[in-house]
CSV table of C-alpha atoms in Angstrom, one decimal:
chain,number,residue,atom,x,y,z
A,16,LEU,CA,15.6,34.1,1.7
A,17,VAL,CA,16.0,30.3,1.7
A,18,LEU,CA,12.5,29.8,0.2
A,19,GLY,CA,13.1,32.5,-2.4
A,20,ALA,CA,16.4,31.0,-3.4
A,21,THR,CA,14.9,27.5,-3.9
A,22,GLY,CA,12.0,28.9,-5.9
A,23,ILE,CA,9.5,27.5,-3.5
A,24,GLY,CA,7.0,29.9,-1.9
A,25,TYR,CA,5.6,29.5,1.6
A,26,GLN,CA,2.1,28.8,0.2
A,27,LYS,CA,3.5,25.9,-2.0
A,28,VAL,CA,5.4,24.4,1.0
A,29,SER,CA,2.2,24.5,3.0
A,30,GLN,CA,0.3,22.9,0.2
A,31,VAL,CA,2.7,20.0,0.0
A,32,THR,CA,3.2,19.4,3.7
A,33,ASP,CA,-0.2,20.1,5.3
A,34,GLY,CA,-3.6,18.5,5.2
A,35,TYR,CA,-2.9,14.8,5.0
A,36,GLN,CA,-5.0,12.1,6.7
A,37,THR,CA,-2.7,10.7,9.4
A,38,ALA,CA,-2.8,7.7,11.6
A,39,ASP,CA,-0.6,7.3,14.7
A,40,VAL,CA,0.1,3.6,14.2
A,41,LEU,CA,3.9,3.2,14.7
A,42,ASP,CA,5.6,1.8,17.7
A,43,GLN,CA,7.3,4.2,20.1
A,44,GLY,CA,10.7,5.1,18.7
A,45,SER,CA,9.8,4.5,15.0
A,46,GLY,CA,9.8,7.2,12.4
A,47,GLY,CA,12.0,10.2,12.0
A,48,PRO,CA,14.2,11.2,9.1
A,49,LYS,CA,17.4,9.3,10.1
A,50,PRO,CA,16.7,5.8,11.4
A,51,ALA,CA,19.5,4.1,13.3
A,52,ASP,CA,20.1,1.6,10.5
A,53,GLY,CA,20.8,4.3,7.9
A,54,ALA,CA,17.7,3.6,5.8
A,55,THR,CA,14.0,4.4,5.8
A,56,ASP,CA,11.7,1.4,5.9
A,57,ILE,CA,8.2,2.2,4.7
A,58,LEU,CA,5.2,-0.2,4.7
A,59,LEU,CA,3.0,0.4,1.7
A,60,VAL,CA,-0.5,-1.0,2.0
A,61,GLY,CA,-3.2,-1.3,-0.6
A,62,LEU,CA,-6.7,-1.8,0.9
A,63,ASP,CA,-9.8,-3.1,-0.9
A,64,SER,CA,-11.8,-0.7,1.2
A,65,ARG,CA,-15.0,0.8,-0.3
A,66,THR,CA,-14.6,4.0,1.8
A,67,ASP,CA,-12.4,7.0,1.3
A,68,ALA,CA,-9.5,8.0,3.6
A,69,GLN,CA,-11.9,10.0,5.8
A,70,GLY,CA,-14.1,7.0,6.3
A,71,HIS,CA,-17.0,8.0,4.0
A,72,PRO,CA,-18.6,5.3,1.8
A,73,LEU,CA,-17.9,5.5,-1.9
A,74,SER,CA,-20.9,6.1,-4.1
A,75,LYS,CA,-22.4,3.4,-6.2
A,76,GLU,CA,-21.3,5.4,-9.3
A,77,LEU,CA,-17.7,5.4,-8.1
A,78,LEU,CA,-17.8,1.7,-7.3
A,79,ASN,CA,-19.1,0.9,-10.8
A,80,ARG,CA,-16.4,3.1,-12.3
A,81,LEU,CA,-13.7,1.1,-10.4
A,82,ASN,CA,-15.4,-2.2,-11.1
A,83,ALA,CA,-15.3,-2.7,-7.3
A,84,GLY,CA,-18.8,-4.1,-6.8
A,85,LYS,CA,-20.1,-4.7,-3.3
A,86,ALA,CA,-17.8,-5.2,-0.3
A,87,ASP,CA,-18.0,-8.5,1.5
A,88,GLY,CA,-17.9,-6.9,4.9
A,89,VAL,CA,-14.2,-7.5,5.5
A,90,ILE,CA,-11.4,-5.1,4.6
A,91,ASN,CA,-8.4,-7.0,3.3
A,92,THR,CA,-4.9,-5.7,2.7
A,93,ASP,CA,-4.3,-7.1,-0.8
A,94,THR,CA,-1.0,-5.3,-1.5
A,95,LEU,CA,1.8,-5.4,1.1
A,96,ILE,CA,5.2,-3.9,0.2
A,97,LEU,CA,8.1,-3.2,2.5
A,98,LEU,CA,10.1,-0.4,0.8
A,99,ARG,CA,13.6,0.4,2.0
A,100,ILE,CA,15.2,3.7,0.9
A,101,PRO,CA,18.8,4.1,1.9
A,102,ASN,CA,19.8,7.5,3.2
A,103,ASP,CA,23.0,7.4,1.1
A,104,GLY,CA,21.2,7.5,-2.2
A,105,LYS,CA,21.8,3.9,-3.1
A,106,LYS,CA,19.1,1.7,-4.8
A,107,ALA,CA,15.8,1.4,-3.1
A,108,VAL,CA,14.3,-2.1,-2.7
A,109,GLY,CA,10.6,-3.0,-2.4
A,110,VAL,CA,9.9,-6.5,-0.9
A,111,SER,CA,6.4,-7.8,-1.6
A,112,ILE,CA,4.6,-10.0,0.8
A,113,PRO,CA,1.8,-12.1,-0.9
A,114,ARG,CA,-1.6,-11.5,0.7
A,115,ASP,CA,-2.3,-15.2,1.2
A,116,SER,CA,0.9,-15.8,3.2
A,117,TYR,CA,0.1,-18.0,6.2
A,118,VAL,CA,1.7,-16.4,9.2
A,119,ASP,CA,1.3,-15.9,13.0
A,120,ILE,CA,-0.7,-12.8,13.8
A,121,PRO,CA,0.3,-11.3,17.2
A,122,GLY,CA,-2.2,-10.2,19.7
A,123,GLY,CA,-3.7,-13.7,20.3
A,124,PHE,CA,-5.2,-14.0,16.8
A,125,GLY,CA,-3.2,-17.2,15.9
A,126,LYS,CA,-2.1,-18.3,12.4
A,127,HIS,CA,-4.0,-16.9,9.4
A,128,LYS,CA,-3.5,-15.3,6.0
A,129,ILE,CA,-1.6,-12.1,6.5
A,130,ASN,CA,-4.2,-10.0,4.6
A,131,SER,CA,-6.6,-10.6,7.5
A,132,ALA,CA,-4.4,-9.1,10.2
A,133,TYR,CA,-5.8,-5.6,9.6
A,134,ALA,CA,-9.4,-6.8,9.5
A,135,ARG,CA,-9.2,-8.9,12.6
A,136,ALA,CA,-7.9,-6.1,14.8
A,137,LYS,CA,-10.2,-3.6,13.2
A,138,ASN,CA,-13.3,-5.7,13.9
A,139,ASP,CA,-12.2,-6.4,17.5
A,140,SER,CA,-11.9,-2.7,18.2
A,141,TYR,CA,-15.4,-1.6,17.3
A,142,ALA,CA,-16.8,-2.5,20.7
A,143,LYS,CA,-14.0,-0.5,22.5
A,144,PHE,CA,-14.7,2.7,20.6
A,145,ARG,CA,-18.5,2.4,20.9
A,146,LYS,CA,-18.0,2.1,24.7
A,147,GLN,CA,-15.9,5.3,24.5
A,148,GLY,CA,-18.9,7.1,23.0
A,149,VAL,CA,-17.8,7.1,19.3
A,150,THR,CA,-21.0,6.9,17.3
A,151,ASP,CA,-20.3,8.8,14.0
A,152,PRO,CA,-19.8,6.1,11.3
A,153,ALA,CA,-17.0,7.9,9.5
A,154,GLN,CA,-15.1,8.6,12.8
A,155,LEU,CA,-15.6,5.0,13.9
A,156,GLU,CA,-14.3,3.8,10.5
A,157,VAL,CA,-11.1,5.9,10.8
A,158,LYS,CA,-10.4,4.8,14.4
A,159,THR,CA,-10.9,1.1,13.8
A,160,ASN,CA,-8.8,1.4,10.7
A,161,GLN,CA,-5.9,2.7,12.8
A,162,GLU,CA,-6.2,-0.3,15.1
A,163,GLY,CA,-6.1,-2.6,12.1
A,164,ALA,CA,-3.0,-0.8,10.7
A,165,ALA,CA,-1.2,-1.0,14.0
A,166,GLU,CA,-1.8,-4.8,14.2
A,167,LEU,CA,-0.6,-5.2,10.6
A,168,ILE,CA,2.6,-3.3,11.3
A,169,LYS,CA,3.3,-5.6,14.3
A,170,THR,CA,2.6,-8.7,12.1
A,171,ILE,CA,5.0,-7.4,9.4
A,172,GLN,CA,7.7,-6.6,11.9
A,173,GLN,CA,7.5,-10.0,13.5
A,174,LEU,CA,7.6,-11.8,10.2
A,175,THR,CA,10.5,-9.8,8.6
A,176,GLY,CA,12.5,-8.6,11.6
A,177,ALA,CA,12.5,-5.0,10.1
A,178,THR,CA,11.4,-1.9,12.0
A,179,ILE,CA,8.7,0.1,10.2
A,180,ASP,CA,9.7,3.8,10.1
A,181,HIS,CA,6.8,5.1,8.1
A,182,TYR,CA,3.4,3.8,7.0
A,183,ALA,CA,1.2,4.6,4.0
A,184,GLU,CA,-2.1,3.1,2.9
A,185,VAL,CA,-4.3,3.7,-0.1
A,186,ASN,CA,-7.7,2.5,-1.1
A,187,LEU,CA,-9.2,1.5,-4.4
A,188,LEU,CA,-10.3,5.0,-5.4
A,189,GLY,CA,-7.0,6.5,-4.2
A,190,PHE,CA,-4.9,4.3,-6.4
A,191,ALA,CA,-6.9,5.2,-9.5
A,192,ASP,CA,-6.8,8.9,-8.7
A,193,ILE,CA,-3.0,8.9,-8.0
A,194,THR,CA,-2.2,7.0,-11.3
A,195,ASP,CA,-4.4,9.6,-13.1
A,196,ALA,CA,-2.5,12.4,-11.6
A,197,VAL,CA,0.9,11.1,-12.7
A,198,GLY,CA,-0.3,10.1,-16.2
A,199,GLY,CA,-0.2,6.4,-15.6
A,200,ALA,CA,2.5,3.9,-16.2
A,201,ASP,CA,3.8,1.9,-19.2
A,202,VAL,CA,3.4,-1.8,-19.1
A,203,CYS,CA,3.6,-4.6,-21.7
A,204,LEU,CA,1.7,-7.9,-21.7
A,205,LEU,CA,3.0,-11.0,-23.6
A,206,LYS,CA,-0.6,-12.3,-24.0
A,207,ALA,CA,-4.1,-10.8,-24.0
A,208,THR,CA,-6.0,-11.3,-20.8
A,209,LYS,CA,-9.6,-10.8,-19.5
A,210,ASP,CA,-11.1,-11.1,-16.0
A,211,GLU,CA,-14.6,-10.1,-15.0
A,212,PHE,CA,-13.8,-9.9,-11.3
A,213,SER,CA,-11.2,-7.1,-11.6
A,214,GLY,CA,-12.5,-5.6,-14.8
A,215,ALA,CA,-9.2,-6.4,-16.6
A,216,ASN,CA,-9.5,-6.6,-20.4
A,217,PHE,CA,-6.1,-6.0,-22.0
A,218,PRO,CA,-4.6,-6.9,-25.4
A,219,ALA,CA,-1.1,-8.1,-25.8
A,220,GLY,CA,1.6,-5.6,-26.2
A,221,PRO,CA,2.7,-2.2,-24.7
A,222,MET,CA,0.2,0.2,-23.3
A,223,THR,CA,-0.1,3.1,-20.8
A,224,LEU,CA,-2.5,2.5,-18.0
A,225,SER,CA,-4.1,4.9,-15.5
A,226,GLY,CA,-7.2,5.3,-13.4
A,227,PRO,CA,-9.6,2.3,-13.3
A,228,GLN,CA,-7.6,0.5,-16.0
A,229,ALA,CA,-4.5,0.7,-13.8
A,230,LEU,CA,-6.5,-0.5,-10.8
A,231,ALA,CA,-7.8,-3.5,-12.8
A,232,PHE,CA,-4.2,-4.3,-13.9
A,233,VAL,CA,-2.9,-4.6,-10.3
A,234,ARG,CA,-6.0,-6.3,-8.9
A,235,GLN,CA,-6.3,-9.1,-11.4
A,236,ARG,CA,-5.4,-12.6,-10.1
A,237,HIS,CA,-8.0,-14.8,-11.9
A,238,ASN,CA,-6.9,-16.2,-15.3
A,239,LEU,CA,-3.3,-15.8,-14.4
A,240,PRO,CA,-1.1,-19.0,-14.3
A,241,ASN,CA,0.1,-18.5,-10.7
A,242,GLY,CA,-2.8,-16.5,-9.3
A,243,ASP,CA,-1.9,-14.2,-6.5
A,244,LEU,CA,1.9,-14.7,-7.0
A,245,ASP,CA,1.5,-13.4,-10.6
A,246,ARG,CA,-0.6,-10.4,-9.2
A,247,VAL,CA,2.4,-9.6,-7.0
A,248,VAL,CA,4.6,-9.4,-10.1
A,249,ARG,CA,1.9,-7.2,-11.8
A,250,GLN,CA,2.0,-4.8,-8.9
A,251,GLN,CA,5.8,-4.6,-8.8
A,252,VAL,CA,6.0,-4.0,-12.6
A,253,PHE,CA,3.4,-1.2,-12.4
A,254,LEU,CA,4.9,0.6,-9.4
A,255,LYS,CA,8.3,0.5,-10.9
A,256,GLY,CA,6.9,1.9,-14.1
A,257,MET,CA,5.0,4.6,-12.3
A,258,ALA,CA,8.1,5.6,-10.1
A,259,SER,CA,10.2,5.8,-13.3
A,260,LYS,CA,7.6,8.1,-14.9
A,261,VAL,CA,7.3,10.4,-11.9
A,262,LEU,CA,11.0,10.7,-11.2
A,263,SER,CA,12.1,11.1,-14.8
A,264,ALA,CA,9.3,13.4,-16.0
A,265,GLY,CA,10.0,16.0,-13.3
A,266,THR,CA,6.7,15.6,-11.6
A,267,LEU,CA,8.2,16.8,-8.3
A,268,THR,CA,9.4,20.0,-9.8
A,269,ASP,CA,6.5,20.7,-12.2
A,270,SER,CA,4.0,23.0,-10.4
A,271,ALA,CA,0.9,21.8,-12.3
A,272,LYS,CA,1.7,18.1,-12.0
A,273,LEU,CA,2.7,18.4,-8.4
A,274,ASN,CA,-0.6,20.2,-7.6
A,275,SER,CA,-2.6,17.3,-9.1
A,276,LEU,CA,-0.5,14.6,-7.4
A,277,VAL,CA,-0.7,16.3,-4.0
A,278,GLU,CA,-4.5,16.8,-4.2
A,279,ALA,CA,-4.9,13.1,-5.2
A,280,ILE,CA,-2.7,11.9,-2.3
A,281,LYS,CA,-4.4,14.1,0.3
A,282,LYS,CA,-7.8,12.8,-0.7
A,283,SER,CA,-6.8,9.2,-0.8
A,284,LEU,CA,-3.7,8.4,1.3
A,285,VAL,CA,-3.3,7.7,5.0
A,286,ILE,CA,0.2,8.2,6.4
A,287,ASP,CA,1.8,8.3,9.9
A,288,PRO,CA,2.1,11.8,11.4
A,289,LYS,CA,6.0,11.6,11.7
A,290,TRP,CA,6.5,11.5,8.0
A,291,SER,CA,7.8,14.7,6.4
A,292,ILE,CA,6.5,14.6,2.8
A,293,LEU,CA,8.7,17.5,1.7
A,294,ASP,CA,11.9,15.7,3.0
A,295,PHE,CA,10.7,12.5,1.3
A,296,ALA,CA,10.2,14.3,-2.0
A,297,LYS,CA,13.7,15.8,-1.8
A,298,GLN,CA,15.1,12.3,-1.1
A,299,MET,CA,13.3,10.8,-4.0
A,300,GLN,CA,14.4,13.5,-6.5
A,301,GLY,CA,17.9,12.0,-6.5
A,302,MET,CA,16.5,8.7,-7.7
A,303,THR,CA,15.5,7.4,-11.1
A,304,GLY,CA,13.4,4.4,-12.0
A,305,GLY,CA,16.6,2.4,-12.3
A,306,SER,CA,17.2,3.0,-8.6
A,307,LEU,CA,14.2,1.1,-7.6
A,308,ASP,CA,14.1,-2.7,-7.5
A,309,PHE,CA,11.5,-5.3,-6.4
A,310,LYS,CA,11.7,-8.7,-4.8
A,311,THR,CA,9.2,-11.1,-3.2
A,312,ILE,CA,9.7,-13.0,0.1
A,313,PRO,CA,10.5,-16.7,-0.3
A,314,THR,CA,7.4,-18.9,-0.3
A,315,GLY,CA,6.6,-22.6,-0.1
A,316,ARG,CA,3.7,-24.5,-1.6
A,317,PRO,CA,0.9,-22.1,-2.8
A,318,ASP,CA,-1.9,-24.6,-1.9
A,319,LEU,CA,-1.2,-25.1,1.8
A,320,LYS,CA,-4.4,-26.5,3.5
A,321,THR,CA,-5.4,-24.6,6.6
A,322,PRO,CA,-8.0,-25.3,9.3
A,323,ALA,CA,-10.1,-22.2,8.7
A,324,ASP,CA,-8.6,-20.1,5.9
A,325,GLY,CA,-8.8,-22.5,2.9
A,326,ASP,CA,-5.7,-22.7,0.7
A,327,ALA,CA,-2.9,-20.4,1.7
A,328,ILE,CA,0.8,-19.8,0.8
A,329,GLU,CA,3.3,-21.6,2.9
A,330,ILE,CA,5.8,-19.4,4.7
A,331,ASN,CA,8.9,-20.2,6.7
A,332,PRO,CA,9.5,-17.3,9.1
A,333,SER,CA,13.2,-17.9,9.6
A,334,GLN,CA,13.7,-18.0,5.8
A,335,VAL,CA,11.8,-14.7,5.4
A,336,LYS,CA,13.9,-13.0,8.1
A,337,ALA,CA,17.1,-14.1,6.6
A,338,PHE,CA,15.9,-13.0,3.1
A,339,VAL,CA,14.8,-9.6,4.3
A,340,GLN,CA,18.0,-9.0,6.3
A,341,GLY,CA,20.1,-10.0,3.3
A,342,THR,CA,18.0,-8.0,0.8
A,343,LEU,CA,17.6,-4.9,2.8
A,344,GLY,CA,21.1,-5.2,4.2
């Protein structure tokens, strides 16, 4: 009766809620629909991985389509956003953490750029899983990725003082597919720009970007005045535009659009097993693009000299904690 009254059939509910790639990477006590602080803190991670969510390598054709080229052997987390969604329907806030932030990585790794936390723990765990008898390359990739994600979560929690309730990571192909499924996002550039590394080649003015073009837009950092800090702004602008389009265009209630989005997400996204996607969708339906804001953690000099990591972005942990607590409230 309830399903019939809401117009959602059991098959549709199963399609939305089942079949996601999951990773049990949260600390004990995290997760759940009603966190103690009255809000849901989600860590959104963009990987430069050249594999899919199931650990299988992307084909050469796909890599060419995405202008991704060859991997350098290290997976970096090039997009890090702490998203807080209040349970009372108030404005959601996304806090970006630049990838080159120079921070302490727990677990005995020392101080490094934050985008290496995932890779350092992942690489250290290969020997452990091989000793346990894991030999399948795809399975090994998935298990070591989970170790990397768990270490990244600990690093973010230590830096910000926030408790991560849910986790989501997407790779290069996944981002392109998801933006295709929602019809892209509207952006506007003040000046034309071009970058051979990301594949960016955009004129000045308004445009709608999806697929590989959207990926190039959020990946570009060369030929931008402030490098990676400008890339953070690009990512914030694009995600706000995409959220506005999804929430205002009725994607969550349009069966055809929802089907495309769900299939793209299942193929590309890794989430924690405690996350109820259906509850999250209901929560997001009450929001509009204007109910989502973005900020960036306070940073110091962008050319901090480091012993082993080259130039990095200077970070004051106490300032970051105070900023996050004040912003996320």
